[in-house]
Short mmCIF file of C-alpha atoms in Angstrom, two decimals:
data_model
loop_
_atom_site.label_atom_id
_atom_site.label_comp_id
_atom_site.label_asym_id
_atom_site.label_seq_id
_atom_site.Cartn_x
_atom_site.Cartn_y
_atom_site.Cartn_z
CA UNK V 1 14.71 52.37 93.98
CA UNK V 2 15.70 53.46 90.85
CA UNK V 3 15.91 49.90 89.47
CA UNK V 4 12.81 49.01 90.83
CA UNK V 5 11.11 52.14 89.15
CA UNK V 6 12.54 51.46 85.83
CA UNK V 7 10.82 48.05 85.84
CA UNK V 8 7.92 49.55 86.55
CA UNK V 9 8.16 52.05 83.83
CA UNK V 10 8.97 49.60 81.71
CA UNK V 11 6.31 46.87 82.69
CA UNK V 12 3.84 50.45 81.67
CA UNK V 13 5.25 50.42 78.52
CA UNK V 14 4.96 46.91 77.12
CA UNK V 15 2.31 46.84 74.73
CA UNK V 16 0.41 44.03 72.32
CA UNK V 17 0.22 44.71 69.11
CA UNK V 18 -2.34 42.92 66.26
CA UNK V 19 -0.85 42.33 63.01
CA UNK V 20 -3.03 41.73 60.51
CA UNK V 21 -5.09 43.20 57.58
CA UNK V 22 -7.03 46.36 58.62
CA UNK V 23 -10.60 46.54 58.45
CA UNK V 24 -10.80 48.86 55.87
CA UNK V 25 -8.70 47.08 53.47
CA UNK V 26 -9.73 45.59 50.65
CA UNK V 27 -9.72 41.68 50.48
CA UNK V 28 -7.02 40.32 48.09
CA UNK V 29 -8.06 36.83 45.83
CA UNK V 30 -5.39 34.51 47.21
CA UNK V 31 -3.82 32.74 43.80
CA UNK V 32 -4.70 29.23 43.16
CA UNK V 33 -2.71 28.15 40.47
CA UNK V 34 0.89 28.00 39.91
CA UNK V 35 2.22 28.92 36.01
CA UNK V 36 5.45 28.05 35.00
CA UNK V 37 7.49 28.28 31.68
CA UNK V 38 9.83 26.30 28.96
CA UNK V 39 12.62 28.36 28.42
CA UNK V 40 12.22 29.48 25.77
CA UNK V 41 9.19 31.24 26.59
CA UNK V 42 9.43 34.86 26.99
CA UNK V 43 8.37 36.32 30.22
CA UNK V 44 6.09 38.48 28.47
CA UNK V 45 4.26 35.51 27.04
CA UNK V 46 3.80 34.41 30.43
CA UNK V 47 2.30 37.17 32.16
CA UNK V 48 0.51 37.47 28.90
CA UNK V 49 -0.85 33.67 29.18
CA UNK V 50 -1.39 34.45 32.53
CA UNK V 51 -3.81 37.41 32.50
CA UNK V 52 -6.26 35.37 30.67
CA UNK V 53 -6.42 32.79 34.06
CA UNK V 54 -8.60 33.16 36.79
CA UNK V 55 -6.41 33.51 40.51
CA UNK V 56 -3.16 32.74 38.69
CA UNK V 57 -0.05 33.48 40.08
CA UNK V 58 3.96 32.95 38.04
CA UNK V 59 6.36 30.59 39.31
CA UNK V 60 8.74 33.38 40.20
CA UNK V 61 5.95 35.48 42.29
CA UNK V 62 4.94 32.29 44.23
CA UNK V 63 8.65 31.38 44.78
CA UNK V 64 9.45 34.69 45.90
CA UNK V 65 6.44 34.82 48.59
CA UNK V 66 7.37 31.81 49.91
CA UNK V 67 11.32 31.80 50.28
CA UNK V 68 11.65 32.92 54.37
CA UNK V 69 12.01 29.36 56.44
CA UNK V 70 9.34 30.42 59.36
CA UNK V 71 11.35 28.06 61.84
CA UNK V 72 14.38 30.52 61.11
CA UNK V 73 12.35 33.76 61.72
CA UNK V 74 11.16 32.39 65.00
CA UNK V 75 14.53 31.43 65.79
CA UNK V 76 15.39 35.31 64.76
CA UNK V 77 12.60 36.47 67.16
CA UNK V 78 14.09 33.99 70.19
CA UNK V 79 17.41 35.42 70.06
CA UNK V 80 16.33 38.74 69.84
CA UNK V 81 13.82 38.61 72.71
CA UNK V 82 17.46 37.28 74.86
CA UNK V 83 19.16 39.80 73.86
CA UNK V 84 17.03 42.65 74.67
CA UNK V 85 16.51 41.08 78.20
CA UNK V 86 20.09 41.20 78.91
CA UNK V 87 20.44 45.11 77.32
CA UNK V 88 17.41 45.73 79.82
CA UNK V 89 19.19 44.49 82.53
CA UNK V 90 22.48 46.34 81.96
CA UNK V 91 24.22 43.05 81.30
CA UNK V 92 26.52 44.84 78.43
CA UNK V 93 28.71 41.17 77.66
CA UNK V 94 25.62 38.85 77.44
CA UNK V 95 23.82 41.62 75.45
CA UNK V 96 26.59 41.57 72.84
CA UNK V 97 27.10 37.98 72.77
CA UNK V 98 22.85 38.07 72.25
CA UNK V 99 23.15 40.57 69.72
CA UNK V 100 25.61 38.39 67.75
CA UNK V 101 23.79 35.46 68.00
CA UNK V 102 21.09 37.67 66.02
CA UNK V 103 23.30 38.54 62.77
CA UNK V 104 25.29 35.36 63.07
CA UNK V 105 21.76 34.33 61.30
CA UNK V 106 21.91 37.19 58.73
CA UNK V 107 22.79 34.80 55.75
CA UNK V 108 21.13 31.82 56.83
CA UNK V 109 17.73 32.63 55.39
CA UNK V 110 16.13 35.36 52.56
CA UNK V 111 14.43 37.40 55.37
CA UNK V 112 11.28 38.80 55.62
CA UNK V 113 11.21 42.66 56.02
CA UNK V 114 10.46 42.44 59.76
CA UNK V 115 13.15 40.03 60.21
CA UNK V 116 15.79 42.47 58.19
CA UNK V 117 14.67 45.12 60.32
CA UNK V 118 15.61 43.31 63.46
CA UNK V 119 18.98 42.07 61.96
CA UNK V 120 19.70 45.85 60.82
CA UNK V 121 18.92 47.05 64.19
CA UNK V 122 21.01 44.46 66.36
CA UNK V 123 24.32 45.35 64.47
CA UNK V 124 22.94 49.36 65.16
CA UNK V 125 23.14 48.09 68.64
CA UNK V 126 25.80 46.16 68.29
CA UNK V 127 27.69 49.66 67.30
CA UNK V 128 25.97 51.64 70.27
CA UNK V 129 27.25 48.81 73.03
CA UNK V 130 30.92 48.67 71.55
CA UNK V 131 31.48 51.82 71.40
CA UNK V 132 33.48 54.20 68.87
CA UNK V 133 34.36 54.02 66.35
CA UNK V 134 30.83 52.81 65.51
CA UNK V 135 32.67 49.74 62.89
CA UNK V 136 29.21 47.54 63.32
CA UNK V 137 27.47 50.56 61.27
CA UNK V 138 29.76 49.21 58.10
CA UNK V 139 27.68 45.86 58.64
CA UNK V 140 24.50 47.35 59.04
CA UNK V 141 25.20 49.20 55.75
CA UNK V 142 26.45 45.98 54.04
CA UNK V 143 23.46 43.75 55.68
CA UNK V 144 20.74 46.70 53.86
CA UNK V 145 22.16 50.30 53.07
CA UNK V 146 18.06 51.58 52.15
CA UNK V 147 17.14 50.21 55.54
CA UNK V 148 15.78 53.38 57.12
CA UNK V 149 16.85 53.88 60.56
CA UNK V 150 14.54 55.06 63.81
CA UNK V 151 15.96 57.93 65.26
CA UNK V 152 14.00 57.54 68.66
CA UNK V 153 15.80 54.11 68.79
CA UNK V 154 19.33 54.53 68.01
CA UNK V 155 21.57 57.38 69.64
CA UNK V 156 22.72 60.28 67.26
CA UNK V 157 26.69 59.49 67.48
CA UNK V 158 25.57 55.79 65.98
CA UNK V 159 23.25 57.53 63.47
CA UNK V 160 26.08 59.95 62.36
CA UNK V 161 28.46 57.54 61.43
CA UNK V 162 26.20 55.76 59.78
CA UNK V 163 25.35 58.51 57.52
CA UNK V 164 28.91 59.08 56.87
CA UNK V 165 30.13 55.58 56.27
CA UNK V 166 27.01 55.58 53.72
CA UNK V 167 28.32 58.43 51.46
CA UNK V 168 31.46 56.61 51.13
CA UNK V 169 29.70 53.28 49.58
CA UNK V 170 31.11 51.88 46.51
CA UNK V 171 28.76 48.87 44.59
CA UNK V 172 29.41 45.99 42.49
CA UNK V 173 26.73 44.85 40.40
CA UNK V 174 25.28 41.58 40.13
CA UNK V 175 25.02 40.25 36.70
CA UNK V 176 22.32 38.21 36.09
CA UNK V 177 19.64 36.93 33.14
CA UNK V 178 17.11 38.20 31.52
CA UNK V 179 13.55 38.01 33.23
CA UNK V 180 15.57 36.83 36.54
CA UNK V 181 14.76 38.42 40.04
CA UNK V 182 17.46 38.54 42.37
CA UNK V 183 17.01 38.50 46.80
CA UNK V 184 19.92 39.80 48.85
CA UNK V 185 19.48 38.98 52.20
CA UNK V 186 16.01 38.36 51.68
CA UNK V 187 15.48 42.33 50.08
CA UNK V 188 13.88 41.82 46.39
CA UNK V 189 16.52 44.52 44.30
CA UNK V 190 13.96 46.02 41.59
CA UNK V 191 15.83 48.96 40.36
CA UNK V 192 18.98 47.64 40.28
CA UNK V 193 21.18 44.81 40.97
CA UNK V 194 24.10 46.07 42.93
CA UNK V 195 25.75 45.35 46.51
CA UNK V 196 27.53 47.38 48.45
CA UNK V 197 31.44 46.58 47.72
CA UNK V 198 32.44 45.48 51.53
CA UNK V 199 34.13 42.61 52.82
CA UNK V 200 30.89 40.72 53.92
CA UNK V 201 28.87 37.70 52.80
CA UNK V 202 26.33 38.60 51.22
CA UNK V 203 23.27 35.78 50.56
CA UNK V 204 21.89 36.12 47.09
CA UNK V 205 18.95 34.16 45.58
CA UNK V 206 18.06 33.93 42.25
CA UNK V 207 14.71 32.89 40.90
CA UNK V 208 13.33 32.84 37.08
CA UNK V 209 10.35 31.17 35.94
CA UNK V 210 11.99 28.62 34.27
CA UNK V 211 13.76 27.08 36.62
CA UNK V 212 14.23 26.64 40.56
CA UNK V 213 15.53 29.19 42.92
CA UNK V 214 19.62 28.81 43.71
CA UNK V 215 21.39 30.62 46.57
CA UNK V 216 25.06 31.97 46.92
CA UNK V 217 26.62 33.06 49.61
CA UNK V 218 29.09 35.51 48.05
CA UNK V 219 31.68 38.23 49.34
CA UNK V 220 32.42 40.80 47.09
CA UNK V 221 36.26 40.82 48.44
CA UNK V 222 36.93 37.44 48.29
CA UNK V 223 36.12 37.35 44.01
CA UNK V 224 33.90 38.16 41.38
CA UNK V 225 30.53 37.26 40.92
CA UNK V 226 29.60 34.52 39.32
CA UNK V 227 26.38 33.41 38.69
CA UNK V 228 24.74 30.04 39.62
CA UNK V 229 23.79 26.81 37.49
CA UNK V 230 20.68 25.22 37.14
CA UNK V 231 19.23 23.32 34.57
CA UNK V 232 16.11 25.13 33.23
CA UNK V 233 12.70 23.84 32.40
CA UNK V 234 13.29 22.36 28.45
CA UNK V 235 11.01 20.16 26.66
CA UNK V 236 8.12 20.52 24.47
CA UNK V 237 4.87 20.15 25.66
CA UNK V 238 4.04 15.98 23.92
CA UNK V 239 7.21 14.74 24.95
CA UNK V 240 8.28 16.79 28.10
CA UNK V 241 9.77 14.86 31.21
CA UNK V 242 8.49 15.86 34.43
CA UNK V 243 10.49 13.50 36.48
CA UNK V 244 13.63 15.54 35.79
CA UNK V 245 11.99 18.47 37.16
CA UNK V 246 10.57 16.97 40.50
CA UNK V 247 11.46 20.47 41.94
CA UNK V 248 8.15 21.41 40.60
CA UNK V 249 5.05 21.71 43.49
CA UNK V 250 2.40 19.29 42.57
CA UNK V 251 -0.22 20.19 40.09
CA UNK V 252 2.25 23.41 38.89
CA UNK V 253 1.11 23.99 35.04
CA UNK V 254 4.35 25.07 32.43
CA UNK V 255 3.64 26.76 29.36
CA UNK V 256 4.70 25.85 26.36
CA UNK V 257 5.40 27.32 22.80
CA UNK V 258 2.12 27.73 21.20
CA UNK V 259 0.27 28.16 24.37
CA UNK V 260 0.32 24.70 25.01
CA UNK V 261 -0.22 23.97 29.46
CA UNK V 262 1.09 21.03 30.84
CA UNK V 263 -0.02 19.95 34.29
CA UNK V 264 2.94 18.57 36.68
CA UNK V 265 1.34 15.87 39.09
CA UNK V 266 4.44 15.83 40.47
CA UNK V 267 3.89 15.25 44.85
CA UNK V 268 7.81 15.78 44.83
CA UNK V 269 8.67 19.07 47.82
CA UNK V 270 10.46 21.64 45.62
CA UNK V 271 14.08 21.77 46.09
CA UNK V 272 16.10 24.85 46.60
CA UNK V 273 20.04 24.72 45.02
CA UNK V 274 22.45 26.62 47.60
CA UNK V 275 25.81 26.96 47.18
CA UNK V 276 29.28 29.00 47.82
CA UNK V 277 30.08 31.44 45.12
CA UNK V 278 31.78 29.03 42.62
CA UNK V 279 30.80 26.13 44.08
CA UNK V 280 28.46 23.48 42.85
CA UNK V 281 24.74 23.61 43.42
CA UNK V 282 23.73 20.91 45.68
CA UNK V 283 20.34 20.26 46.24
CA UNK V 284 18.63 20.96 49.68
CA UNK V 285 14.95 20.54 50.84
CA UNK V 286 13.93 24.47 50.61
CA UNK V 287 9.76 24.35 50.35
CA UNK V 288 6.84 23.11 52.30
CA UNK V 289 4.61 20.98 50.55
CA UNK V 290 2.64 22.64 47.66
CA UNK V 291 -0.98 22.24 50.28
CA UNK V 292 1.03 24.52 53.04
CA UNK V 293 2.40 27.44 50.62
CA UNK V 294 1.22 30.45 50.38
CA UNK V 295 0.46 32.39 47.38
CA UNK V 296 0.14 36.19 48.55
CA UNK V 297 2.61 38.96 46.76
CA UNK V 298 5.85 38.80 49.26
CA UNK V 299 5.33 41.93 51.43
CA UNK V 300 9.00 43.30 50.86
CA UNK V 301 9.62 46.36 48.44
CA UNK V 302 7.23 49.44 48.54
CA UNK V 303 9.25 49.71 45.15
CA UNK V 304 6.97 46.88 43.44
CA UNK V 305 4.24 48.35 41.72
CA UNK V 306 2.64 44.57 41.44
CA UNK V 307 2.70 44.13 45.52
CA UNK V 308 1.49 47.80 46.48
CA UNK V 309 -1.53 46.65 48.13
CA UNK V 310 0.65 44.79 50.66
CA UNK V 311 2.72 47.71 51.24
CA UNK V 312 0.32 50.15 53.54
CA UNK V 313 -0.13 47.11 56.08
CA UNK V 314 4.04 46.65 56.11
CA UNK V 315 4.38 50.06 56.78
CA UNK V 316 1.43 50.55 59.13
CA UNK V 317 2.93 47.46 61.34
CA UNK V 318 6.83 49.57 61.44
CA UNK V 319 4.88 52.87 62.78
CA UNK V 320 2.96 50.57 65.60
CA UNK V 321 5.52 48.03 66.47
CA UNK V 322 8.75 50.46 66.53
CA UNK V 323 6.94 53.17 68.93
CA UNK V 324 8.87 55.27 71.58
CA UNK V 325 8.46 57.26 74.41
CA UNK V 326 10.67 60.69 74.95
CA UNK V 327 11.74 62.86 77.68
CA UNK V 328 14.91 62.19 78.96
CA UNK V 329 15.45 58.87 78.97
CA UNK V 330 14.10 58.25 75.16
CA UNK V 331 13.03 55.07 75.89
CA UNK V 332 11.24 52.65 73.26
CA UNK V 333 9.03 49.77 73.75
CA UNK V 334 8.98 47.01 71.47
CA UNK V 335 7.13 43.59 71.81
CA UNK V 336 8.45 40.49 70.87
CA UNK V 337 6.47 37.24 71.77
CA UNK V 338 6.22 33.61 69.98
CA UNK V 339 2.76 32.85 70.16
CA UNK V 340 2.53 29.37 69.07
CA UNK V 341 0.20 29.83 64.96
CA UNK V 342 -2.82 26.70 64.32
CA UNK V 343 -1.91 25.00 60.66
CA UNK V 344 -4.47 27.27 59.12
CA UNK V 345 -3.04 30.30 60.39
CA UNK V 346 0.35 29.28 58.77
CA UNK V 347 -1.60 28.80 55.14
CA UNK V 348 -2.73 32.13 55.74
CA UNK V 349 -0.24 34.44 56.30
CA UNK V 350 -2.69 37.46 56.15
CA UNK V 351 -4.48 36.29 59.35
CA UNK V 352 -3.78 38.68 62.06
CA UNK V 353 -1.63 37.45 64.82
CA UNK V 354 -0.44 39.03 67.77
CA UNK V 355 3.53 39.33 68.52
CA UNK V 356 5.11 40.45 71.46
CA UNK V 357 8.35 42.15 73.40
CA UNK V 358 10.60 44.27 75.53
CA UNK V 359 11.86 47.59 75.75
CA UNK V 360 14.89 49.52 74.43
CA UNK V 361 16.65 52.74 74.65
CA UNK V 362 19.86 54.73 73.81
CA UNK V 363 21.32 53.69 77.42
CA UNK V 364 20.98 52.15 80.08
#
């Protein structure tokens, strides 16, 4: 009876929600054109050169937008969905071994924020399910220490050693080059470049406008950082090679010295350089083709001046998505569902779209 009840309550609580651009906002000019630089090229001449284009967007801003690999996010959401069906359920084994499936994926990809949520919460749960003393909460912290965490979600013994392993945090900081952006885990670091010092892998991505985005997996235990090679954009603008750049989306334009725009008619798919910290770069197919890219701000860091008009909508889609419902039982209800996206909704990532779920609690 009780069983039977709880279904029902939950069934009550399972709620669609539309994520999309509010009425009220403002409409955003989607970026055309794609702007590029020769090294030697200061950033500042860029965005200067830039200003003075109509819907122009830098190499590093498009790059950065368009870094998550969709097909990994839905596999994210898949996993996720399993694993909440067996917590619901009161399988506890198949709900941890569904939970690690989830972070198992945690360096596979440079997340979205909605994906890093999810990851942050499943080792949460992960903690919760396993018991004291509550070591999952290091990986959480490692995974994203700013991540805030929902109280109505996660119980208060979880929450507290959280908290405490947090005060504890030492950092090591990333050394990288000037005008460089740097991704861990997907999370753009703006302030500064540091990772917490734990014995995890951490994936870190790179991107400049002058050359193409490179990935390393690194753990801060295992040795220092060190950054990655790639060959930058050189040349002059008479003579310059585009072959040996065929990382470059079609029709990308690189500045020169002098103002001086070249137009790449490269059709070559942009490559993406992963590696191992220390390792070589090898080259792996990273990008759509230029016609299915996006060129919207990421949605990531309500630290980013430049993307604040994406940030109300992130945040808007948290306090809707991540609701609960008290008394007693403290139950949540969150929505996860895979509704299959037409090709134009995929060019448009600010279409609304509807995603689904299940429910969650403290217990059983």
């Amino acid at each position: 009876m009780i069983r039977l009840l709880k279904k029902t309550v939950f069934g009550l609580l399972t709620v669609s929600f539309t994520i999309g651009q509010s009425a009220n906002a403002s409409p955003i000019a989607r970026p055309t054109k794609v702007i590029a630089k020769e090294s030697s090229v200061s950033n500042r001449e860029l965005l200067g050169f830039i200003k003075t284009q109509v819907n122009a967007i830098s190499l590093q801003d498009h790059l950065i937008q368009n870094l998550p690999e969709h097909k990994l996010e839905e596999k994210l959401l898949l996993e996720f969905e399993n694993a909440q069906k067996y917590f619901l359920s009161a399988d506890v084994s198949n709900a941890i071994a569904g939970f690690k499936r989830v972070i198992e994926l945690s360096a596979s990809n440079d997340w979205s924020y909605s994906s890093r949520k999810i990851i942050h919460f499943c080792y949460l749960r992960l903690a919760q399910l396993n018991g004291p003393p509550y070591s999952e909460t290091w990986d959480a912290l490692a995974f994203d220490s700013s991540m805030k965490i929902d109280l109505s979600l996660i119980p208060p013994p979880v929450v507290e050693a959280y908290n405490q392993n947090k005060k504890t945090l030492n950092f090591k900081t990333i050394e990288i080059g000037s005008g460089q952006r740097v991704l861990v885990n997907g999370k753009l670091l703006l302030e500064s470049t540091q990772v917490p010092d734990l014995d995890a892998d951490f994936r870190i991505t790179v991107i400049a406008n002058d050359s193409p985005p490179s990935t390393v997996i690194w753990n801060p235990k295992e040795g220092e950082w060190i950054a990655p090679k790639v060959e930058p954009i050189t040349g002059d603008c008479a003579t310059f090679d585009e072959k040996k750049f065929s990382w470059l989306a079609k029709n990308t334009q690189i500045l020169f010295k002098g103002n001086c725009v070249f137009n790449s008619s490269s059709a070559q798919t942009s490559l993406h350089l992963s590696q191992r910290n220390g390792e070589k770069a090898k080259p792996e197919n990273r990008f759509k083709a230029d016609k299915d890219l996006d060129l919207l701000p990421r949605q990531d860091n309500d630290q980013n001046p430049i993307f604040k008009s994406q940030i109300d909508e992130s945040e808007s889609w948290i306090q809707n998505k991540w609701v609960w419902i008290g008394a007693g039982a403290l139950v949540a209800g969150f929505i996860i569902y895979n509704q299959s996206q037409s090709k134009s909704e995929s060019k448009d990532r600010k279409k609304s779209k509807t995603v689904p779920t299940h429910d969650f609690g403290f217990s059983f």
